[in-house]
Amino acid sequence: MDLLIVCSIVKLVVQVKLLPTPEQAAALEATLDAASRAANLVAALAFQRHCFRNFDLRKHTYDRIKAEFGLAAQAAQHVIKKVCDAYRTLHANLAAGHLGKPGSPRRAAIEARPISFRSLAAQPYDDRCLSWQHDARTVSIWTTAGRLKGVTFTGSARQLALLAAHRRGESDLVCRDGMWFLHATVEVADRPPSEPDGFVGVDLGIANIATTSDGVRHRGRGLNAVRHRHRRLRRRLQAKRTKSAKRLLKRRRRREVRFAANVNHVIAKSIVTEAERTGRGIVLEDLQGIRERVRLRKPQRVTLHAWSFHQLGAFIAYKAVRAGVAVIVVDAAYTSQQCSHCGHVDKRNRPDQATFLCTSCGFAEHADVNAARNIASRGETGWAVSHAA
Ligand SMILES: [Zn+2]
């Protein structure tokens, strides 16, 4: 059985807004621009030489981009790493067939060119080029115009508290719509989960965003309505192809993402609260991304649906760990076709999207609730196995 117990350290990303003076903003902008031009040069050289490993690329490009673009040593290293990471993601996507079949025009077009970065692409900063003064709410940050001291930042009370207590590792400098942000990584260690008295299984879906083995269905009706509205609008605007249409689309998409995040928070809270109240653990399906790290970063080329699933899983895992609720992740293969009553697996057990009707024992249940029960019992088995060992 594929099983993962989410450990008691959670990584998440806290966003704070920078409030630079016009001069500071100009320096930040020049810095991101230089980093992007450097990244484009590195990407082109990597492409030309078929050299995508960090170590090799550094040999060829490190000195040159430092000199040509005025980058500090760490900034140059981050640029090279950023390019390597981008190629690794691209190659993985190509291999997985996400960008079309080999030989398809779309794929050929992607393969024919080096990766390129937009002029204000995000740039990672480590502790040597970015330091935080939490009491003064300022940062000191390296730029191509020298070190900027006393750049003010702001955020919610909770974000600021998390940052001051748990920030670790790199932060990304991000420019969006003329506003400046730092996305800082926070690592929160929590109390170890208590021994669960049973498990709540959670099935993630589209019509029902989350269904628990207790039979609670979180429909997120508002969310699907927003998505449909957005899709209709997108079709209309894409036909126009004007700049203002594009801007409007971008704004709408961001609003949709915020709305989805809020819905996910509410659902996650409800599920975790119920598990905590009843002393149970939570079992989630293994969605790639929950596995690796609970980090809310949007990977490239992932649909909002997939992204939203990962986010919900991540929110549940995060809130559960904070509450001391055990979380197990299980392989969810066939959970929708398997009878949670007798174990019989058959495609025909699902006469339609919403219905589960066992062809062997006659057990009937809402399809998502049945799947959630299977997930719960897989978690239970997994927990027993891993704790016996
Ligand atoms: Zn059955």
mmCIF file of C-alpha atoms and ligand atoms in Angstrom:
data_model
loop_
_atom_site.group_PDB
_atom_site.id
_atom_site.type_symbol
_atom_site.label_atom_id
_atom_site.label_comp_id
_atom_site.label_asym_id
_atom_site.label_seq_id
_atom_site.Cartn_x
_atom_site.Cartn_y
_atom_site.Cartn_z
ATOM 1 C CA MET A 1 0.000 0.000 0.000
ATOM 2 C CA ASP A 2 1.167 3.431 -0.859
ATOM 3 C CA LEU A 3 1.184 5.266 2.392
ATOM 4 C CA LEU A 4 2.550 8.451 3.724
ATOM 5 C CA ILE A 5 2.176 9.924 7.141
ATOM 6 C CA VAL A 6 2.480 13.657 6.953
ATOM 7 C CA CYS A 7 5.171 14.510 9.420
ATOM 8 C CA SER A 8 5.047 17.262 11.927
ATOM 9 C CA ILE A 9 6.900 19.889 9.918
ATOM 10 C CA VAL A 10 4.858 21.844 7.439
ATOM 11 C CA LYS A 11 6.215 24.231 4.865
ATOM 12 C CA LEU A 12 4.050 27.010 3.652
ATOM 13 C CA VAL A 13 4.416 30.294 1.918
ATOM 14 C CA VAL A 14 3.560 33.614 3.508
ATOM 15 C CA GLN A 15 3.068 36.615 1.270
ATOM 16 C CA VAL A 16 3.854 40.101 2.512
ATOM 17 C CA LYS A 17 3.487 43.293 0.554
ATOM 18 C CA LEU A 18 6.430 45.626 0.196
ATOM 19 C CA LEU A 19 5.878 49.364 0.339
ATOM 20 C CA PRO A 20 8.970 50.702 -1.411
ATOM 21 C CA THR A 21 9.578 54.378 -2.080
ATOM 22 C CA PRO A 22 9.604 55.256 -5.811
ATOM 23 C CA GLU A 23 13.431 55.127 -5.803
ATOM 24 C CA GLN A 24 13.443 51.752 -4.061
ATOM 25 C CA ALA A 25 10.813 50.434 -6.474
ATOM 26 C CA ALA A 26 12.950 51.527 -9.421
ATOM 27 C CA ALA A 27 15.937 49.648 -7.982
ATOM 28 C CA LEU A 28 13.842 46.524 -7.419
ATOM 29 C CA GLU A 29 12.525 46.725 -10.958
ATOM 30 C CA ALA A 30 15.988 47.132 -12.438
ATOM 31 C CA THR A 31 17.107 44.117 -10.399
ATOM 32 C CA LEU A 32 14.349 41.790 -11.560
ATOM 33 C CA ASP A 33 14.923 42.976 -15.092
ATOM 34 C CA ALA A 34 18.656 42.250 -14.902
ATOM 35 C CA ALA A 35 17.981 38.843 -13.349
ATOM 36 C CA SER A 36 15.535 37.998 -16.134
ATOM 37 C CA ARG A 37 17.889 39.076 -18.887
ATOM 38 C CA ALA A 38 20.606 36.998 -17.248
ATOM 39 C CA ALA A 39 18.217 34.044 -16.979
ATOM 40 C CA ASN A 40 17.352 34.362 -20.656
ATOM 41 C CA LEU A 41 21.030 34.310 -21.556
ATOM 42 C CA VAL A 42 21.653 31.246 -19.383
ATOM 43 C CA ALA A 43 18.576 29.549 -20.849
ATOM 44 C CA ALA A 44 19.766 30.228 -24.386
ATOM 45 C CA LEU A 45 23.275 28.911 -23.663
ATOM 46 C CA ALA A 46 21.874 25.830 -21.942
ATOM 47 C CA PHE A 47 19.665 25.179 -24.945
ATOM 48 C CA GLN A 48 22.497 25.711 -27.419
ATOM 49 C CA ARG A 49 24.856 23.350 -25.624
ATOM 50 C CA HIS A 50 22.261 20.858 -24.406
ATOM 51 C CA CYS A 51 23.640 21.484 -20.985
ATOM 52 C CA PHE A 52 20.974 21.582 -18.299
ATOM 53 C CA ARG A 53 22.811 20.605 -15.137
ATOM 54 C CA ASN A 54 23.388 23.278 -12.563
ATOM 55 C CA PHE A 55 27.035 22.395 -12.018
ATOM 56 C CA ASP A 56 27.926 22.445 -15.741
ATOM 57 C CA LEU A 57 25.921 25.540 -16.487
ATOM 58 C CA ARG A 58 27.588 27.390 -13.685
ATOM 59 C CA LYS A 59 30.984 26.721 -15.254
ATOM 60 C CA HIS A 60 29.858 28.289 -18.512
ATOM 61 C CA THR A 61 27.737 31.183 -17.331
ATOM 62 C CA TYR A 62 28.456 32.237 -13.753
ATOM 63 C CA ASP A 63 31.286 34.705 -14.345
ATOM 64 C CA ARG A 64 29.699 36.056 -17.464
ATOM 65 C CA ILE A 65 26.309 36.927 -15.984
ATOM 66 C CA LYS A 66 27.913 38.426 -12.901
ATOM 67 C CA ALA A 67 29.956 40.749 -15.044
ATOM 68 C CA GLU A 68 27.415 41.470 -17.751
ATOM 69 C CA PHE A 69 24.340 42.081 -15.609
ATOM 70 C CA GLY A 70 25.917 43.302 -12.390
ATOM 71 C CA LEU A 71 24.648 40.369 -10.354
ATOM 72 C CA ALA A 72 25.997 39.500 -6.927
ATOM 73 C CA ALA A 73 27.342 35.989 -6.453
ATOM 74 C CA GLN A 74 24.202 34.624 -4.794
ATOM 75 C CA ALA A 75 21.926 36.304 -7.311
ATOM 76 C CA ALA A 76 23.895 34.741 -10.168
ATOM 77 C CA GLN A 77 23.633 31.317 -8.556
ATOM 78 C CA HIS A 78 19.905 31.737 -8.056
ATOM 79 C CA VAL A 79 19.482 32.738 -11.687
ATOM 80 C CA ILE A 80 21.296 29.606 -12.870
ATOM 81 C CA LYS A 81 19.302 27.406 -10.507
ATOM 82 C CA LYS A 82 16.074 29.027 -11.645
ATOM 83 C CA VAL A 83 16.906 28.164 -15.256
ATOM 84 C CA CYS A 84 17.802 24.573 -14.341
ATOM 85 C CA ASP A 85 14.572 24.153 -12.406
ATOM 86 C CA ALA A 86 12.545 25.572 -15.290
ATOM 87 C CA TYR A 87 14.151 23.155 -17.761
ATOM 88 C CA ARG A 88 13.634 20.250 -15.390
ATOM 89 C CA THR A 89 9.927 21.098 -15.145
ATOM 90 C CA LEU A 90 9.688 21.518 -18.901
ATOM 91 C CA HIS A 91 11.445 18.219 -19.623
ATOM 92 C CA ALA A 92 9.252 16.415 -17.104
ATOM 93 C CA ASN A 93 6.158 17.890 -18.747
ATOM 94 C CA LEU A 94 7.406 16.877 -22.190
ATOM 95 C CA ALA A 95 8.144 13.356 -20.992
ATOM 96 C CA ALA A 96 4.715 13.094 -19.409
ATOM 97 C CA GLY A 97 3.098 14.169 -22.668
ATOM 98 C CA HIS A 98 1.468 17.274 -21.165
ATOM 99 C CA LEU A 99 2.665 19.413 -24.056
ATOM 100 C CA GLY A 100 1.460 17.256 -26.899
ATOM 101 C CA LYS A 101 2.605 14.048 -28.572
ATOM 102 C CA PRO A 102 6.124 13.840 -30.030
ATOM 103 C CA GLY A 103 6.060 15.504 -33.435
ATOM 104 C CA SER A 104 2.899 17.511 -32.783
ATOM 105 C CA PRO A 105 3.143 21.157 -33.886
ATOM 106 C CA ARG A 106 2.628 22.485 -30.390
ATOM 107 C CA ARG A 107 5.339 20.306 -28.929
ATOM 108 C CA ALA A 108 7.723 20.972 -31.809
ATOM 109 C CA ALA A 109 7.315 24.713 -31.293
ATOM 110 C CA ILE A 110 8.148 24.362 -27.603
ATOM 111 C CA GLU A 111 11.147 22.133 -28.276
ATOM 112 C CA ALA A 112 12.548 24.447 -30.923
ATOM 113 C CA ARG A 113 13.177 27.358 -28.573
ATOM 114 C CA PRO A 114 14.966 27.971 -25.309
ATOM 115 C CA ILE A 115 12.852 28.817 -22.265
ATOM 116 C CA SER A 116 12.311 32.517 -21.830
ATOM 117 C CA PHE A 117 11.545 34.566 -18.752
ATOM 118 C CA ARG A 118 9.405 37.676 -18.722
ATOM 119 C CA SER A 119 11.095 40.860 -17.715
ATOM 120 C CA LEU A 120 9.785 40.948 -14.141
ATOM 121 C CA ALA A 121 9.869 37.217 -13.388
ATOM 122 C CA ALA A 122 10.119 36.330 -9.694
ATOM 123 C CA GLN A 123 13.616 35.994 -8.261
ATOM 124 C CA PRO A 124 14.617 33.928 -5.211
ATOM 125 C CA TYR A 125 16.543 35.525 -2.359
ATOM 126 C CA ASP A 126 18.386 33.758 0.418
ATOM 127 C CA ASP A 127 19.447 35.100 3.795
ATOM 128 C CA ARG A 128 22.658 36.521 2.407
ATOM 129 C CA CYS A 129 20.849 38.903 0.081
ATOM 130 C CA LEU A 130 17.716 39.522 2.113
ATOM 131 C CA SER A 131 17.395 40.182 5.820
ATOM 132 C CA TRP A 132 14.296 40.834 7.881
ATOM 133 C CA GLN A 133 13.837 43.355 10.656
ATOM 134 C CA HIS A 134 10.550 42.128 12.105
ATOM 135 C CA ASP A 135 10.176 44.761 14.817
ATOM 136 C CA ALA A 136 10.696 47.610 12.406
ATOM 137 C CA ARG A 137 8.751 45.746 9.689
ATOM 138 C CA THR A 138 11.453 46.390 7.152
ATOM 139 C CA VAL A 139 13.727 44.305 4.992
ATOM 140 C CA SER A 140 17.189 44.963 3.699
ATOM 141 C CA ILE A 141 17.510 43.602 0.200
ATOM 142 C CA TRP A 142 20.244 43.317 -2.401
ATOM 143 C CA THR A 143 19.677 45.096 -5.730
ATOM 144 C CA THR A 144 21.823 45.859 -8.726
ATOM 145 C CA ALA A 145 21.912 49.430 -7.379
ATOM 146 C CA GLY A 146 23.341 48.251 -4.063
ATOM 147 C CA ARG A 147 21.728 47.106 -0.858
ATOM 148 C CA LEU A 148 18.383 48.739 -0.088
ATOM 149 C CA LYS A 149 17.876 49.221 3.621
ATOM 150 C CA GLY A 150 14.618 49.897 5.418
ATOM 151 C CA VAL A 151 12.146 48.759 2.765
ATOM 152 C CA THR A 152 8.810 48.636 4.602
ATOM 153 C CA PHE A 153 6.582 45.584 4.417
ATOM 154 C CA THR A 154 3.085 44.863 5.614
ATOM 155 C CA GLY A 155 0.826 41.847 6.108
ATOM 156 C CA SER A 156 -1.915 40.461 8.321
ATOM 157 C CA ALA A 157 -1.174 39.972 12.020
ATOM 158 C CA ARG A 158 -1.152 36.205 11.544
ATOM 159 C CA GLN A 159 1.235 36.362 8.591
ATOM 160 C CA LEU A 160 3.602 38.637 10.442
ATOM 161 C CA ALA A 161 3.589 36.378 13.501
ATOM 162 C CA LEU A 162 4.298 33.285 11.390
ATOM 163 C CA LEU A 163 7.110 35.079 9.613
ATOM 164 C CA ALA A 164 8.785 36.345 12.756
ATOM 165 C CA ALA A 165 8.652 32.938 14.430
ATOM 166 C CA HIS A 166 9.132 30.424 11.634
ATOM 167 C CA ARG A 167 10.626 31.897 8.479
ATOM 168 C CA ARG A 168 13.311 29.700 6.985
ATOM 169 C CA GLY A 169 15.136 29.438 3.680
ATOM 170 C CA GLU A 170 14.465 31.379 0.539
ATOM 171 C CA SER A 171 11.958 34.068 -0.295
ATOM 172 C CA ASP A 172 10.798 35.100 -3.745
ATOM 173 C CA LEU A 173 10.676 38.725 -4.824
ATOM 174 C CA VAL A 174 7.557 39.109 -6.940
ATOM 175 C CA CYS A 175 6.169 42.054 -8.904
ATOM 176 C CA ARG A 176 2.498 41.950 -9.829
ATOM 177 C CA ASP A 177 0.495 44.785 -11.374
ATOM 178 C CA GLY A 178 3.072 47.278 -10.217
ATOM 179 C CA MET A 179 2.924 46.007 -6.633
ATOM 180 C CA TRP A 180 5.791 44.323 -4.838
ATOM 181 C CA PHE A 181 5.614 41.208 -2.707
ATOM 182 C CA LEU A 182 7.888 38.825 -0.891
ATOM 183 C CA HIS A 183 6.811 35.206 -0.771
ATOM 184 C CA ALA A 184 8.606 33.820 2.245
ATOM 185 C CA THR A 185 8.864 30.152 3.167
ATOM 186 C CA VAL A 186 7.775 29.310 6.679
ATOM 187 C CA GLU A 187 8.373 26.006 8.435
ATOM 188 C CA VAL A 188 6.062 25.184 11.256
ATOM 189 C CA ALA A 189 6.801 22.289 13.558
ATOM 190 C CA ASP A 190 3.891 21.067 15.546
ATOM 191 C CA ARG A 191 2.982 18.704 18.279
ATOM 192 C CA PRO A 192 3.031 15.089 17.133
ATOM 193 C CA PRO A 193 -0.401 13.763 16.174
ATOM 194 C CA SER A 194 -2.340 11.989 18.870
ATOM 195 C CA GLU A 195 -3.206 8.309 18.441
ATOM 196 C CA PRO A 196 -6.379 8.437 16.346
ATOM 197 C CA ASP A 197 -9.588 6.741 17.361
ATOM 198 C CA GLY A 198 -10.724 5.866 13.838
ATOM 199 C CA PHE A 199 -10.419 7.848 10.627
ATOM 200 C CA VAL A 200 -12.360 10.275 8.459
ATOM 201 C CA GLY A 201 -11.849 9.591 4.750
ATOM 202 C CA VAL A 202 -11.971 12.516 2.323
ATOM 203 C CA ASP A 203 -12.830 12.114 -1.352
ATOM 204 C CA LEU A 204 -12.055 15.070 -3.605
ATOM 205 C CA GLY A 205 -14.162 15.701 -6.683
ATOM 206 C CA ILE A 206 -15.559 18.318 -8.991
ATOM 207 C CA ALA A 207 -19.315 18.366 -8.398
ATOM 208 C CA ASN A 208 -18.690 17.749 -4.705
ATOM 209 C CA ILE A 209 -15.407 19.404 -3.892
ATOM 210 C CA ALA A 210 -14.917 17.248 -0.823
ATOM 211 C CA THR A 211 -16.983 14.403 0.587
ATOM 212 C CA THR A 212 -16.256 12.737 3.912
ATOM 213 C CA SER A 213 -16.885 9.157 4.956
ATOM 214 C CA ASP A 214 -19.384 10.592 7.478
ATOM 215 C CA GLY A 215 -21.531 11.511 4.493
ATOM 216 C CA VAL A 216 -20.867 15.263 4.589
ATOM 217 C CA ARG A 217 -20.680 16.688 1.094
ATOM 218 C CA HIS A 218 -19.012 20.065 0.529
ATOM 219 C CA ARG A 219 -20.447 21.193 -2.750
ATOM 220 C CA GLY A 220 -18.792 24.554 -3.123
ATOM 221 C CA ARG A 221 -21.655 25.588 -5.371
ATOM 222 C CA GLY A 222 -20.493 29.168 -5.442
ATOM 223 C CA LEU A 223 -17.115 28.016 -6.644
ATOM 224 C CA ASN A 224 -18.427 26.089 -9.625
ATOM 225 C CA ALA A 225 -20.683 29.019 -10.511
ATOM 226 C CA VAL A 226 -17.703 31.370 -10.457
ATOM 227 C CA ARG A 227 -15.768 28.963 -12.654
ATOM 228 C CA HIS A 228 -18.547 28.750 -15.197
ATOM 229 C CA ARG A 229 -19.005 32.482 -15.296
ATOM 230 C CA HIS A 230 -15.300 32.897 -15.774
ATOM 231 C CA ARG A 231 -15.162 30.325 -18.563
ATOM 232 C CA ARG A 232 -17.928 32.084 -20.465
ATOM 233 C CA LEU A 233 -16.240 35.428 -20.034
ATOM 234 C CA ARG A 234 -12.919 34.005 -21.135
ATOM 235 C CA ARG A 235 -14.390 32.697 -24.362
ATOM 236 C CA ARG A 236 -15.875 36.093 -25.094
ATOM 237 C CA LEU A 237 -12.719 38.001 -24.274
ATOM 238 C CA GLN A 238 -10.351 35.648 -26.043
ATOM 239 C CA ALA A 239 -12.226 36.322 -29.235
ATOM 240 C CA LYS A 240 -11.379 40.007 -28.818
ATOM 241 C CA ARG A 241 -7.621 39.631 -28.295
ATOM 242 C CA THR A 242 -7.174 43.200 -27.116
ATOM 243 C CA LYS A 243 -4.847 44.337 -24.364
ATOM 244 C CA SER A 244 -7.637 45.511 -22.124
ATOM 245 C CA ALA A 245 -9.456 42.206 -22.567
ATOM 246 C CA LYS A 246 -6.312 40.390 -21.496
ATOM 247 C CA ARG A 247 -5.942 42.611 -18.455
ATOM 248 C CA LEU A 248 -9.524 42.056 -17.460
ATOM 249 C CA LEU A 249 -9.103 38.309 -17.850
ATOM 250 C CA LYS A 250 -6.061 38.323 -15.644
ATOM 251 C CA ARG A 251 -7.884 40.254 -12.961
ATOM 252 C CA ARG A 252 -10.868 37.909 -13.092
ATOM 253 C CA ARG A 253 -8.654 34.875 -12.910
ATOM 254 C CA ARG A 254 -6.918 36.229 -9.835
ATOM 255 C CA ARG A 255 -10.269 36.907 -8.202
ATOM 256 C CA GLU A 256 -11.327 33.359 -9.012
ATOM 257 C CA VAL A 257 -8.146 31.982 -7.460
ATOM 258 C CA ARG A 258 -8.725 34.006 -4.277
ATOM 259 C CA PHE A 259 -12.306 32.860 -4.106
ATOM 260 C CA ALA A 260 -11.285 29.219 -4.550
ATOM 261 C CA ALA A 261 -8.653 29.561 -1.821
ATOM 262 C CA ASN A 262 -11.259 30.925 0.539
ATOM 263 C CA VAL A 263 -13.686 28.091 -0.204
ATOM 264 C CA ASN A 264 -10.865 25.610 0.363
ATOM 265 C CA HIS A 265 -9.987 27.175 3.715
ATOM 266 C CA VAL A 266 -13.573 26.900 4.899
ATOM 267 C CA ILE A 267 -13.896 23.264 3.791
ATOM 268 C CA ALA A 268 -10.528 22.283 5.272
ATOM 269 C CA LYS A 269 -11.418 23.912 8.567
ATOM 270 C CA SER A 270 -14.735 22.113 8.782
ATOM 271 C CA ILE A 271 -13.166 18.706 8.076
ATOM 272 C CA VAL A 272 -10.284 19.168 10.501
ATOM 273 C CA THR A 273 -12.522 20.529 13.254
ATOM 274 C CA GLU A 274 -14.800 17.513 12.988
ATOM 275 C CA ALA A 275 -11.865 15.075 13.079
ATOM 276 C CA GLU A 276 -10.387 16.870 16.075
ATOM 277 C CA ARG A 277 -13.725 16.916 17.905
ATOM 278 C CA THR A 278 -14.166 13.166 17.464
ATOM 279 C CA GLY A 279 -10.522 12.249 18.096
ATOM 280 C CA ARG A 280 -10.064 10.751 14.647
ATOM 281 C CA GLY A 281 -7.324 10.982 12.040
ATOM 282 C CA ILE A 282 -7.844 12.123 8.445
ATOM 283 C CA VAL A 283 -7.182 10.069 5.325
ATOM 284 C CA LEU A 284 -6.517 11.870 2.045
ATOM 285 C CA GLU A 285 -6.058 10.577 -1.464
ATOM 286 C CA ASP A 286 -2.553 10.659 -2.747
ATOM 287 C CA LEU A 287 -2.475 13.651 -5.047
ATOM 288 C CA GLN A 288 0.969 14.376 -6.270
ATOM 289 C CA GLY A 289 2.064 17.555 -4.578
ATOM 290 C CA ILE A 290 0.569 16.807 -1.198
ATOM 291 C CA ARG A 291 3.162 14.097 -1.021
ATOM 292 C CA GLU A 292 6.215 16.127 -1.610
ATOM 293 C CA ARG A 293 5.674 19.193 0.436
ATOM 294 C CA VAL A 294 2.800 21.163 1.697
ATOM 295 C CA ARG A 295 3.688 24.261 -0.146
ATOM 296 C CA LEU A 296 1.175 26.457 -1.827
ATOM 297 C CA ARG A 297 2.960 27.324 -4.958
ATOM 298 C CA LYS A 298 1.260 27.137 -8.282
ATOM 299 C CA PRO A 299 3.163 24.909 -10.670
ATOM 300 C CA GLN A 300 3.258 25.907 -14.288
ATOM 301 C CA ARG A 301 0.593 24.691 -16.627
ATOM 302 C CA VAL A 302 -1.704 23.178 -14.111
ATOM 303 C CA THR A 303 -5.408 23.750 -14.422
ATOM 304 C CA LEU A 304 -7.216 25.551 -11.679
ATOM 305 C CA HIS A 305 -9.054 22.346 -10.820
ATOM 306 C CA ALA A 306 -5.914 20.337 -10.222
ATOM 307 C CA TRP A 307 -4.322 23.239 -8.474
ATOM 308 C CA SER A 308 -7.360 23.720 -6.300
ATOM 309 C CA PHE A 309 -7.334 20.035 -5.279
ATOM 310 C CA HIS A 310 -3.736 20.260 -4.252
ATOM 311 C CA GLN A 311 -4.479 23.395 -2.329
ATOM 312 C CA LEU A 312 -7.399 21.823 -0.481
ATOM 313 C CA GLY A 313 -5.301 18.788 0.389
ATOM 314 C CA ALA A 314 -2.512 21.053 1.543
ATOM 315 C CA PHE A 315 -4.855 23.182 3.669
ATOM 316 C CA ILE A 316 -6.305 20.075 5.313
ATOM 317 C CA ALA A 317 -2.840 18.653 5.993
ATOM 318 C CA TYR A 318 -1.613 21.945 7.370
ATOM 319 C CA LYS A 319 -4.587 22.586 9.638
ATOM 320 C CA ALA A 320 -4.550 18.955 10.795
ATOM 321 C CA VAL A 321 -0.889 19.079 11.741
ATOM 322 C CA ARG A 322 -1.477 22.282 13.674
ATOM 323 C CA ALA A 323 -4.358 20.675 15.521
ATOM 324 C CA GLY A 324 -2.401 17.494 16.288
ATOM 325 C CA VAL A 325 -4.697 15.436 14.055
ATOM 326 C CA ALA A 326 -2.967 12.521 12.293
ATOM 327 C CA VAL A 327 -3.050 12.646 8.502
ATOM 328 C CA ILE A 328 -2.478 9.664 6.258
ATOM 329 C CA VAL A 329 -2.254 9.737 2.486
ATOM 330 C CA VAL A 330 -3.289 6.597 0.620
ATOM 331 C CA ASP A 331 -3.354 5.379 -2.939
ATOM 332 C CA ALA A 332 -6.906 6.038 -4.102
ATOM 333 C CA ALA A 333 -6.935 3.703 -7.130
ATOM 334 C CA TYR A 334 -10.357 2.092 -7.656
ATOM 335 C CA THR A 335 -11.879 3.746 -4.600
ATOM 336 C CA SER A 336 -14.714 4.924 -6.828
ATOM 337 C CA GLN A 337 -15.448 1.436 -8.207
ATOM 338 C CA GLN A 338 -15.030 -0.539 -5.011
ATOM 339 C CA CYS A 339 -17.925 -1.410 -2.721
ATOM 340 C CA SER A 340 -17.235 -0.061 0.775
ATOM 341 C CA HIS A 341 -19.533 -2.720 2.196
ATOM 342 C CA CYS A 342 -18.245 -5.978 0.648
ATOM 343 C CA GLY A 343 -15.074 -4.918 -1.190
ATOM 344 C CA HIS A 344 -16.283 -5.966 -4.638
ATOM 345 C CA VAL A 345 -14.593 -3.944 -7.422
ATOM 346 C CA ASP A 346 -16.504 -3.424 -10.653
ATOM 347 C CA LYS A 347 -16.901 -0.582 -13.120
ATOM 348 C CA ARG A 348 -20.614 -1.371 -13.279
ATOM 349 C CA ASN A 349 -20.923 -0.546 -9.581
ATOM 350 C CA ARG A 350 -21.173 3.062 -10.798
ATOM 351 C CA PRO A 351 -24.284 3.278 -12.994
ATOM 352 C CA ASP A 352 -23.895 7.077 -13.081
ATOM 353 C CA GLN A 353 -21.741 9.849 -11.697
ATOM 354 C CA ALA A 354 -23.628 10.232 -8.420
ATOM 355 C CA THR A 355 -24.731 6.680 -7.696
ATOM 356 C CA PHE A 356 -22.955 3.680 -6.252
ATOM 357 C CA LEU A 357 -24.850 0.401 -6.449
ATOM 358 C CA CYS A 358 -22.910 -2.791 -5.742
ATOM 359 C CA THR A 359 -23.559 -5.485 -8.348
ATOM 360 C CA SER A 360 -22.499 -8.134 -5.842
ATOM 361 C CA CYS A 361 -24.177 -7.298 -2.524
ATOM 362 C CA GLY A 362 -26.673 -4.618 -3.518
ATOM 363 C CA PHE A 363 -25.215 -1.947 -1.216
ATOM 364 C CA ALA A 364 -26.290 1.515 -2.349
ATOM 365 C CA GLU A 365 -24.780 4.881 -1.391
ATOM 366 C CA HIS A 366 -23.875 8.209 -2.879
ATOM 367 C CA ALA A 367 -20.835 7.492 -5.071
ATOM 368 C CA ASP A 368 -18.596 10.063 -3.372
ATOM 369 C CA VAL A 369 -19.542 8.932 0.125
ATOM 370 C CA ASN A 370 -18.769 5.338 -0.867
ATOM 371 C CA ALA A 371 -15.366 6.417 -2.187
ATOM 372 C CA ALA A 372 -14.645 8.391 0.984
ATOM 373 C CA ARG A 373 -15.444 5.301 3.073
ATOM 374 C CA ASN A 374 -12.986 3.259 1.032
ATOM 375 C CA ILE A 375 -10.360 5.923 1.559
ATOM 376 C CA ALA A 376 -11.049 5.883 5.309
ATOM 377 C CA SER A 377 -10.680 2.120 5.558
ATOM 378 C CA ARG A 378 -7.482 2.119 3.498
ATOM 379 C CA GLY A 379 -6.126 4.682 5.928
ATOM 380 C CA GLU A 380 -7.128 2.565 8.883
ATOM 381 C CA THR A 381 -5.370 -0.484 7.434
ATOM 382 C CA GLY A 382 -2.313 1.566 6.545
ATOM 383 C CA TRP A 383 -2.081 3.060 10.010
ATOM 384 C CA ALA A 384 -2.348 -0.383 11.634
ATOM 385 C CA VAL A 385 0.326 -1.824 9.336
ATOM 386 C CA SER A 386 2.767 1.027 9.811
ATOM 387 C CA HIS A 387 2.322 1.059 13.584
ATOM 388 C CA ALA A 388 2.690 -2.674 13.941
ATOM 389 C CA ALA A 389 6.014 -2.523 12.116
HETATM 390 ZN ZN ZN B 1 -20.906 -4.868 -2.210
#
